[in-house]
Amino acid sequence: MDGTERIQAERHIVLIGFMGAGKSTVGRWLSRKLSRQLLDTDAMIEAGAGMTIREIFAVRGEDAFRAAETEVLKGLAARRMPVIVSTGGGMPMRAENRTALRQLGYVVYLRVKPETVCKRLAGDTTRPLLAGNDRQQKVKELLRQRGPVYEETAHLTVDTDGRGPEEIAEEILSGLHIAYSRQERKGGGHNNEAFGN
Ligand code: S3P
């Protein structure tokens, strides 16, 4: 069995990180490369609510959205076929979500600098947390709060500034191979906290 086939048989790959880090784009690359389905937690929540994220925030409030994120994670844990999961940028901020994310599979933090976020999301109106003035300041402050949480949640951190999705996807796959080999040497299964750190 070659490396790619071995990954097929394993758990979900979960992408976390800030808005504009490239989770969906990199997720699509991984999805094609591994022939796995890509599931996007924001899209799942929108489909379930019949509203856009912006509408959910406006009508039901952020807390309701965060509760929906936790519910979606529970649903993903029940899926047997391994998939690629692209998460909303605030997903790891709830402690219970952090535990749930690590139990889902191999968690990868796509790290991005504030300047890159602002460049990539210039003109975007779909993210309620970045609405209004002084977007740069908002991005900086949120990233300052969230950066350590993303790092603590992830099995692997990958820098994305100035890099294309293919290169990032390749780095994730080699990280995954290393994690699996280490795990096999230890004779570990892949249940909770499958990959250690
Ligand atoms: C959010 C990120 C968004 C979306 C919502 C809240 C956040 O997802 O879930 O607007 O709190 O960072 P993306 O990271 O896919 O933009």
PDB file of C-alpha atoms and ligand atoms in Angstrom:
ATOM      1  CA  MET A   1       0.000   0.000   0.000  1.00  0.00           C
ATOM      2  CA  ASP A   2       1.482   3.383  -0.853  1.00  0.00           C
ATOM      3  CA  GLY A   3       1.225   6.432   1.407  1.00  0.00           C
ATOM      4  CA  THR A   4      -1.830   7.939  -0.256  1.00  0.00           C
ATOM      5  CA  GLU A   5      -3.809   4.708   0.043  1.00  0.00           C
ATOM      6  CA  ARG A   6      -2.922   4.377   3.702  1.00  0.00           C
ATOM      7  CA  ILE A   7      -4.270   7.842   4.457  1.00  0.00           C
ATOM      8  CA  GLN A   8      -7.564   6.848   2.818  1.00  0.00           C
ATOM      9  CA  ALA A   9      -8.214   4.342   5.535  1.00  0.00           C
ATOM     10  CA  GLU A  10      -7.713   6.761   8.380  1.00  0.00           C
ATOM     11  CA  ARG A  11      -9.570   9.567  10.128  1.00  0.00           C
ATOM     12  CA  HIS A  12     -10.766  12.980   9.011  1.00  0.00           C
ATOM     13  CA  ILE A  13      -8.349  15.774   8.173  1.00  0.00           C
ATOM     14  CA  VAL A  14      -9.566  18.947   9.880  1.00  0.00           C
ATOM     15  CA  LEU A  15      -8.466  22.413   8.772  1.00  0.00           C
ATOM     16  CA  ILE A  16      -8.630  25.239  11.290  1.00  0.00           C
ATOM     17  CA  GLY A  17      -7.432  28.833  11.167  1.00  0.00           C
ATOM     18  CA  PHE A  18      -8.422  32.433  10.703  1.00  0.00           C
ATOM     19  CA  MET A  19     -10.778  33.828   8.051  1.00  0.00           C
ATOM     20  CA  GLY A  20      -8.907  34.084   4.772  1.00  0.00           C
ATOM     21  CA  ALA A  21      -6.263  31.510   5.737  1.00  0.00           C
ATOM     22  CA  GLY A  22      -7.246  29.367   2.737  1.00  0.00           C
ATOM     23  CA  LYS A  23      -9.038  26.507   4.531  1.00  0.00           C
ATOM     24  CA  SER A  24     -11.578  25.996   1.747  1.00  0.00           C
ATOM     25  CA  THR A  25      -9.043  26.269  -1.061  1.00  0.00           C
ATOM     26  CA  VAL A  26      -6.544  23.925   0.568  1.00  0.00           C
ATOM     27  CA  GLY A  27      -9.462  21.661   1.510  1.00  0.00           C
ATOM     28  CA  ARG A  28     -10.402  21.382  -2.171  1.00  0.00           C
ATOM     29  CA  TRP A  29      -6.830  20.372  -3.064  1.00  0.00           C
ATOM     30  CA  LEU A  30      -6.742  17.709  -0.358  1.00  0.00           C
ATOM     31  CA  SER A  31     -10.170  16.525  -1.400  1.00  0.00           C
ATOM     32  CA  ARG A  32      -9.040  16.026  -5.012  1.00  0.00           C
ATOM     33  CA  LYS A  33      -5.712  14.516  -4.061  1.00  0.00           C
ATOM     34  CA  LEU A  34      -7.146  11.951  -1.649  1.00  0.00           C
ATOM     35  CA  SER A  35     -10.511  11.500  -3.405  1.00  0.00           C
ATOM     36  CA  ARG A  36     -12.270  12.358  -0.194  1.00  0.00           C
ATOM     37  CA  GLN A  37     -15.365  14.470   0.254  1.00  0.00           C
ATOM     38  CA  LEU A  38     -14.837  18.047   1.483  1.00  0.00           C
ATOM     39  CA  LEU A  39     -17.240  19.243   4.153  1.00  0.00           C
ATOM     40  CA  ASP A  40     -17.363  22.883   5.122  1.00  0.00           C
ATOM     41  CA  THR A  41     -18.882  23.559   8.555  1.00  0.00           C
ATOM     42  CA  ASP A  42     -20.111  27.043   7.539  1.00  0.00           C
ATOM     43  CA  ALA A  43     -21.876  25.590   4.498  1.00  0.00           C
ATOM     44  CA  MET A  44     -23.431  22.834   6.636  1.00  0.00           C
ATOM     45  CA  ILE A  45     -24.761  25.420   9.091  1.00  0.00           C
ATOM     46  CA  GLU A  46     -26.108  27.604   6.284  1.00  0.00           C
ATOM     47  CA  ALA A  47     -27.838  24.623   4.680  1.00  0.00           C
ATOM     48  CA  GLY A  48     -29.350  23.566   8.009  1.00  0.00           C
ATOM     49  CA  ALA A  49     -30.617  27.061   8.821  1.00  0.00           C
ATOM     50  CA  GLY A  50     -31.644  28.016   5.299  1.00  0.00           C
ATOM     51  CA  MET A  51     -29.819  31.318   5.855  1.00  0.00           C
ATOM     52  CA  THR A  52     -26.401  32.773   5.164  1.00  0.00           C
ATOM     53  CA  ILE A  53     -23.908  33.207   8.009  1.00  0.00           C
ATOM     54  CA  ARG A  54     -24.530  36.937   7.879  1.00  0.00           C
ATOM     55  CA  GLU A  55     -28.272  36.390   8.281  1.00  0.00           C
ATOM     56  CA  ILE A  56     -27.773  33.913  11.126  1.00  0.00           C
ATOM     57  CA  PHE A  57     -25.622  36.446  13.005  1.00  0.00           C
ATOM     58  CA  ALA A  58     -28.150  39.230  12.352  1.00  0.00           C
ATOM     59  CA  VAL A  59     -31.326  37.290  13.136  1.00  0.00           C
ATOM     60  CA  ARG A  60     -30.274  34.709  15.742  1.00  0.00           C
ATOM     61  CA  GLY A  61     -27.055  36.189  17.089  1.00  0.00           C
ATOM     62  CA  GLU A  62     -23.486  34.926  17.358  1.00  0.00           C
ATOM     63  CA  ASP A  63     -24.230  32.589  20.298  1.00  0.00           C
ATOM     64  CA  ALA A  64     -26.769  30.677  18.213  1.00  0.00           C
ATOM     65  CA  PHE A  65     -24.200  30.360  15.437  1.00  0.00           C
ATOM     66  CA  ARG A  66     -21.580  29.040  17.895  1.00  0.00           C
ATOM     67  CA  ALA A  67     -24.079  26.494  19.229  1.00  0.00           C
ATOM     68  CA  ALA A  68     -24.732  25.359  15.650  1.00  0.00           C
ATOM     69  CA  GLU A  69     -20.967  24.910  15.141  1.00  0.00           C
ATOM     70  CA  THR A  70     -20.803  22.587  18.155  1.00  0.00           C
ATOM     71  CA  GLU A  71     -23.748  20.562  16.815  1.00  0.00           C
ATOM     72  CA  VAL A  72     -22.108  20.197  13.412  1.00  0.00           C
ATOM     73  CA  LEU A  73     -18.950  18.819  15.055  1.00  0.00           C
ATOM     74  CA  LYS A  74     -21.020  16.185  16.845  1.00  0.00           C
ATOM     75  CA  GLY A  75     -22.509  15.138  13.502  1.00  0.00           C
ATOM     76  CA  LEU A  76     -19.062  14.850  11.940  1.00  0.00           C
ATOM     77  CA  ALA A  77     -17.866  12.556  14.723  1.00  0.00           C
ATOM     78  CA  ALA A  78     -20.548  10.061  13.719  1.00  0.00           C
ATOM     79  CA  ARG A  79     -19.387   9.850  10.079  1.00  0.00           C
ATOM     80  CA  ARG A  80     -17.459   6.704   9.295  1.00  0.00           C
ATOM     81  CA  MET A  81     -16.023   7.636   5.899  1.00  0.00           C
ATOM     82  CA  PRO A  82     -12.962   9.862   6.349  1.00  0.00           C
ATOM     83  CA  VAL A  83     -13.456  13.334   4.876  1.00  0.00           C
ATOM     84  CA  ILE A  84     -11.693  16.670   4.738  1.00  0.00           C
ATOM     85  CA  VAL A  85     -13.298  19.183   7.106  1.00  0.00           C
ATOM     86  CA  SER A  86     -12.933  22.921   6.577  1.00  0.00           C
ATOM     87  CA  THR A  87     -14.028  24.809   9.695  1.00  0.00           C
ATOM     88  CA  GLY A  88     -15.187  28.362  10.399  1.00  0.00           C
ATOM     89  CA  GLY A  89     -12.447  30.557  11.865  1.00  0.00           C
ATOM     90  CA  GLY A  90     -14.030  30.745  15.327  1.00  0.00           C
ATOM     91  CA  MET A  91     -14.635  27.018  15.738  1.00  0.00           C
ATOM     92  CA  PRO A  92     -11.744  26.271  18.156  1.00  0.00           C
ATOM     93  CA  MET A  93     -12.657  29.129  20.494  1.00  0.00           C
ATOM     94  CA  ARG A  94     -15.039  26.980  22.531  1.00  0.00           C
ATOM     95  CA  ALA A  95     -13.173  24.548  24.786  1.00  0.00           C
ATOM     96  CA  GLU A  96     -15.588  21.704  24.044  1.00  0.00           C
ATOM     97  CA  ASN A  97     -15.018  22.227  20.326  1.00  0.00           C
ATOM     98  CA  ARG A  98     -11.253  21.961  20.784  1.00  0.00           C
ATOM     99  CA  THR A  99     -11.608  18.522  22.332  1.00  0.00           C
ATOM    100  CA  ALA A 100     -14.120  17.497  19.666  1.00  0.00           C
ATOM    101  CA  LEU A 101     -11.861  18.722  16.846  1.00  0.00           C
ATOM    102  CA  ARG A 102      -8.908  16.648  18.053  1.00  0.00           C
ATOM    103  CA  GLN A 103     -11.101  13.603  18.395  1.00  0.00           C
ATOM    104  CA  LEU A 104     -12.257  13.978  14.799  1.00  0.00           C
ATOM    105  CA  GLY A 105      -8.808  13.352  13.374  1.00  0.00           C
ATOM    106  CA  TYR A 106      -5.684  15.148  12.251  1.00  0.00           C
ATOM    107  CA  VAL A 107      -6.051  18.866  12.973  1.00  0.00           C
ATOM    108  CA  VAL A 108      -4.072  21.288  10.833  1.00  0.00           C
ATOM    109  CA  TYR A 109      -3.761  24.989  11.640  1.00  0.00           C
ATOM    110  CA  LEU A 110      -3.323  27.139   8.538  1.00  0.00           C
ATOM    111  CA  ARG A 111      -1.451  30.149   9.923  1.00  0.00           C
ATOM    112  CA  VAL A 112      -1.735  33.497   8.176  1.00  0.00           C
ATOM    113  CA  LYS A 113      -0.498  37.042   8.862  1.00  0.00           C
ATOM    114  CA  PRO A 114      -3.003  39.903   9.403  1.00  0.00           C
ATOM    115  CA  GLU A 115      -1.762  41.729   6.267  1.00  0.00           C
ATOM    116  CA  THR A 116      -2.446  38.672   4.131  1.00  0.00           C
ATOM    117  CA  VAL A 117      -5.952  38.309   5.593  1.00  0.00           C
ATOM    118  CA  CYS A 118      -6.760  41.943   4.788  1.00  0.00           C
ATOM    119  CA  LYS A 119      -5.449  41.558   1.254  1.00  0.00           C
ATOM    120  CA  ARG A 120      -7.337  38.333   0.605  1.00  0.00           C
ATOM    121  CA  LEU A 121     -10.595  39.554   2.109  1.00  0.00           C
ATOM    122  CA  ALA A 122     -10.595  43.065   0.672  1.00  0.00           C
ATOM    123  CA  GLY A 123     -14.166  43.829  -0.402  1.00  0.00           C
ATOM    124  CA  ASP A 124     -15.615  40.751   1.332  1.00  0.00           C
ATOM    125  CA  THR A 125     -18.983  41.405   2.993  1.00  0.00           C
ATOM    126  CA  THR A 126     -19.844  37.880   4.125  1.00  0.00           C
ATOM    127  CA  ARG A 127     -17.973  37.908   7.471  1.00  0.00           C
ATOM    128  CA  PRO A 128     -19.958  39.646  10.222  1.00  0.00           C
ATOM    129  CA  LEU A 129     -16.987  39.836  12.578  1.00  0.00           C
ATOM    130  CA  LEU A 130     -15.088  41.971  10.088  1.00  0.00           C
ATOM    131  CA  ALA A 131     -17.950  44.305   9.198  1.00  0.00           C
ATOM    132  CA  GLY A 132     -17.637  48.050   9.745  1.00  0.00           C
ATOM    133  CA  ASN A 133     -14.571  50.242  10.008  1.00  0.00           C
ATOM    134  CA  ASP A 134     -11.018  49.489  10.964  1.00  0.00           C
ATOM    135  CA  ARG A 135     -10.891  45.976   9.603  1.00  0.00           C
ATOM    136  CA  GLN A 136      -7.115  45.804   9.945  1.00  0.00           C
ATOM    137  CA  GLN A 137      -7.324  46.493  13.675  1.00  0.00           C
ATOM    138  CA  LYS A 138     -10.089  43.901  14.101  1.00  0.00           C
ATOM    139  CA  VAL A 139      -8.096  41.264  12.272  1.00  0.00           C
ATOM    140  CA  LYS A 140      -4.961  42.002  14.320  1.00  0.00           C
ATOM    141  CA  GLU A 141      -6.793  41.856  17.627  1.00  0.00           C
ATOM    142  CA  LEU A 142      -8.715  38.668  16.814  1.00  0.00           C
ATOM    143  CA  LEU A 143      -5.565  36.976  15.559  1.00  0.00           C
ATOM    144  CA  ARG A 144      -3.708  37.986  18.707  1.00  0.00           C
ATOM    145  CA  GLN A 145      -6.407  36.329  20.828  1.00  0.00           C
ATOM    146  CA  ARG A 146      -6.871  33.302  18.633  1.00  0.00           C
ATOM    147  CA  GLY A 147      -3.361  32.450  17.454  1.00  0.00           C
ATOM    148  CA  PRO A 148      -2.329  30.571  20.628  1.00  0.00           C
ATOM    149  CA  VAL A 149      -5.674  28.744  20.702  1.00  0.00           C
ATOM    150  CA  TYR A 150      -5.286  27.548  17.116  1.00  0.00           C
ATOM    151  CA  GLU A 151      -1.767  26.364  17.880  1.00  0.00           C
ATOM    152  CA  GLU A 152      -2.806  24.540  21.006  1.00  0.00           C
ATOM    153  CA  THR A 153      -5.623  22.773  19.125  1.00  0.00           C
ATOM    154  CA  ALA A 154      -3.636  21.638  16.102  1.00  0.00           C
ATOM    155  CA  HIS A 155      -1.470  18.586  15.532  1.00  0.00           C
ATOM    156  CA  LEU A 156       0.334  20.503  12.782  1.00  0.00           C
ATOM    157  CA  THR A 157       0.809  24.207  12.008  1.00  0.00           C
ATOM    158  CA  VAL A 158       1.455  25.264   8.414  1.00  0.00           C
ATOM    159  CA  ASP A 159       2.355  28.801   7.314  1.00  0.00           C
ATOM    160  CA  THR A 160       0.388  29.963   4.306  1.00  0.00           C
ATOM    161  CA  ASP A 161       1.621  33.481   3.502  1.00  0.00           C
ATOM    162  CA  GLY A 162       3.006  33.699  -0.018  1.00  0.00           C
ATOM    163  CA  ARG A 163       2.399  30.011  -0.695  1.00  0.00           C
ATOM    164  CA  GLY A 164       0.023  28.247  -3.074  1.00  0.00           C
ATOM    165  CA  PRO A 165      -2.569  25.641  -2.064  1.00  0.00           C
ATOM    166  CA  GLU A 166      -0.738  22.750  -3.670  1.00  0.00           C
ATOM    167  CA  GLU A 167       2.464  23.382  -1.717  1.00  0.00           C
ATOM    168  CA  ILE A 168       0.446  23.706   1.500  1.00  0.00           C
ATOM    169  CA  ALA A 169      -1.505  20.524   0.784  1.00  0.00           C
ATOM    170  CA  GLU A 170       1.774  18.644   0.188  1.00  0.00           C
ATOM    171  CA  GLU A 171       3.148  19.838   3.527  1.00  0.00           C
ATOM    172  CA  ILE A 172      -0.003  18.620   5.248  1.00  0.00           C
ATOM    173  CA  LEU A 173       0.277  15.202   3.618  1.00  0.00           C
ATOM    174  CA  SER A 174       3.893  14.781   4.664  1.00  0.00           C
ATOM    175  CA  GLY A 175       2.985  15.850   8.204  1.00  0.00           C
ATOM    176  CA  LEU A 176       0.266  13.264   8.197  1.00  0.00           C
ATOM    177  CA  HIS A 177       2.596  10.500   6.978  1.00  0.00           C
ATOM    178  CA  ILE A 178       5.070  11.315   9.738  1.00  0.00           C
ATOM    179  CA  ALA A 179       2.274  11.304  12.342  1.00  0.00           C
ATOM    180  CA  TYR A 180       0.975   7.934  11.147  1.00  0.00           C
ATOM    181  CA  SER A 181       4.418   6.348  11.093  1.00  0.00           C
ATOM    182  CA  ARG A 182       5.092   7.588  14.598  1.00  0.00           C
ATOM    183  CA  GLN A 183       1.754   6.235  15.710  1.00  0.00           C
ATOM    184  CA  GLU A 184       2.390   2.861  14.110  1.00  0.00           C
ATOM    185  CA  ARG A 185       5.792   2.592  15.754  1.00  0.00           C
ATOM    186  CA  LYS A 186       4.075   3.161  19.073  1.00  0.00           C
ATOM    187  CA  GLY A 187       1.505   0.518  18.126  1.00  0.00           C
ATOM    188  CA  GLY A 188      -1.280   3.021  18.738  1.00  0.00           C
ATOM    189  CA  GLY A 189      -4.811   2.819  17.383  1.00  0.00           C
ATOM    190  CA  HIS A 190      -6.637   5.863  16.143  1.00  0.00           C
ATOM    191  CA  ASN A 191      -9.346   6.629  18.596  1.00  0.00           C
ATOM    192  CA  ASN A 192      -9.360   9.734  20.763  1.00  0.00           C
ATOM    193  CA  GLU A 193      -6.307  11.964  20.625  1.00  0.00           C
ATOM    194  CA  ALA A 194      -5.056   9.685  17.900  1.00  0.00           C
ATOM    195  CA  PHE A 195      -1.978  11.642  16.999  1.00  0.00           C
ATOM    196  CA  GLY A 196      -0.671  13.052  20.256  1.00  0.00           C
ATOM    197  CA  ASN A 197       1.365  16.124  19.450  1.00  0.00           C
TER     198      ASN A 197
HETATM  199  C1  S3P B   1     -15.874  33.260  11.666  1.00  0.00           C
HETATM  200  C2  S3P B   1     -15.356  32.774  10.491  1.00  0.00           C
HETATM  201  C3  S3P B   1     -16.186  32.470   9.310  1.00  0.00           C
HETATM  202  C4  S3P B   1     -17.614  32.139   9.750  1.00  0.00           C
HETATM  203  C5  S3P B   1     -18.153  33.220  10.621  1.00  0.00           C
HETATM  204  C6  S3P B   1     -17.335  33.452  11.880  1.00  0.00           C
HETATM  205  C7  S3P B   1     -14.955  33.567  12.787  1.00  0.00           C
HETATM  206  O1  S3P B   1     -15.648  31.366   8.584  1.00  0.00           O
HETATM  207  O2  S3P B   1     -17.645  30.914  10.436  1.00  0.00           O
HETATM  208  O3  S3P B   1     -18.219  34.385   9.851  1.00  0.00           O
HETATM  209  O4  S3P B   1     -15.411  33.696  13.945  1.00  0.00           O
HETATM  210  O5  S3P B   1     -13.738  33.659  12.539  1.00  0.00           O
HETATM  211  P1  S3P B   1     -14.318  31.442   7.658  1.00  0.00           P
HETATM  212  O6  S3P B   1     -13.142  31.242   8.575  1.00  0.00           O
HETATM  213  O7  S3P B   1     -14.482  30.308   6.725  1.00  0.00           O
HETATM  214  O8  S3P B   1     -14.313  32.756   7.014  1.00  0.00           O
END
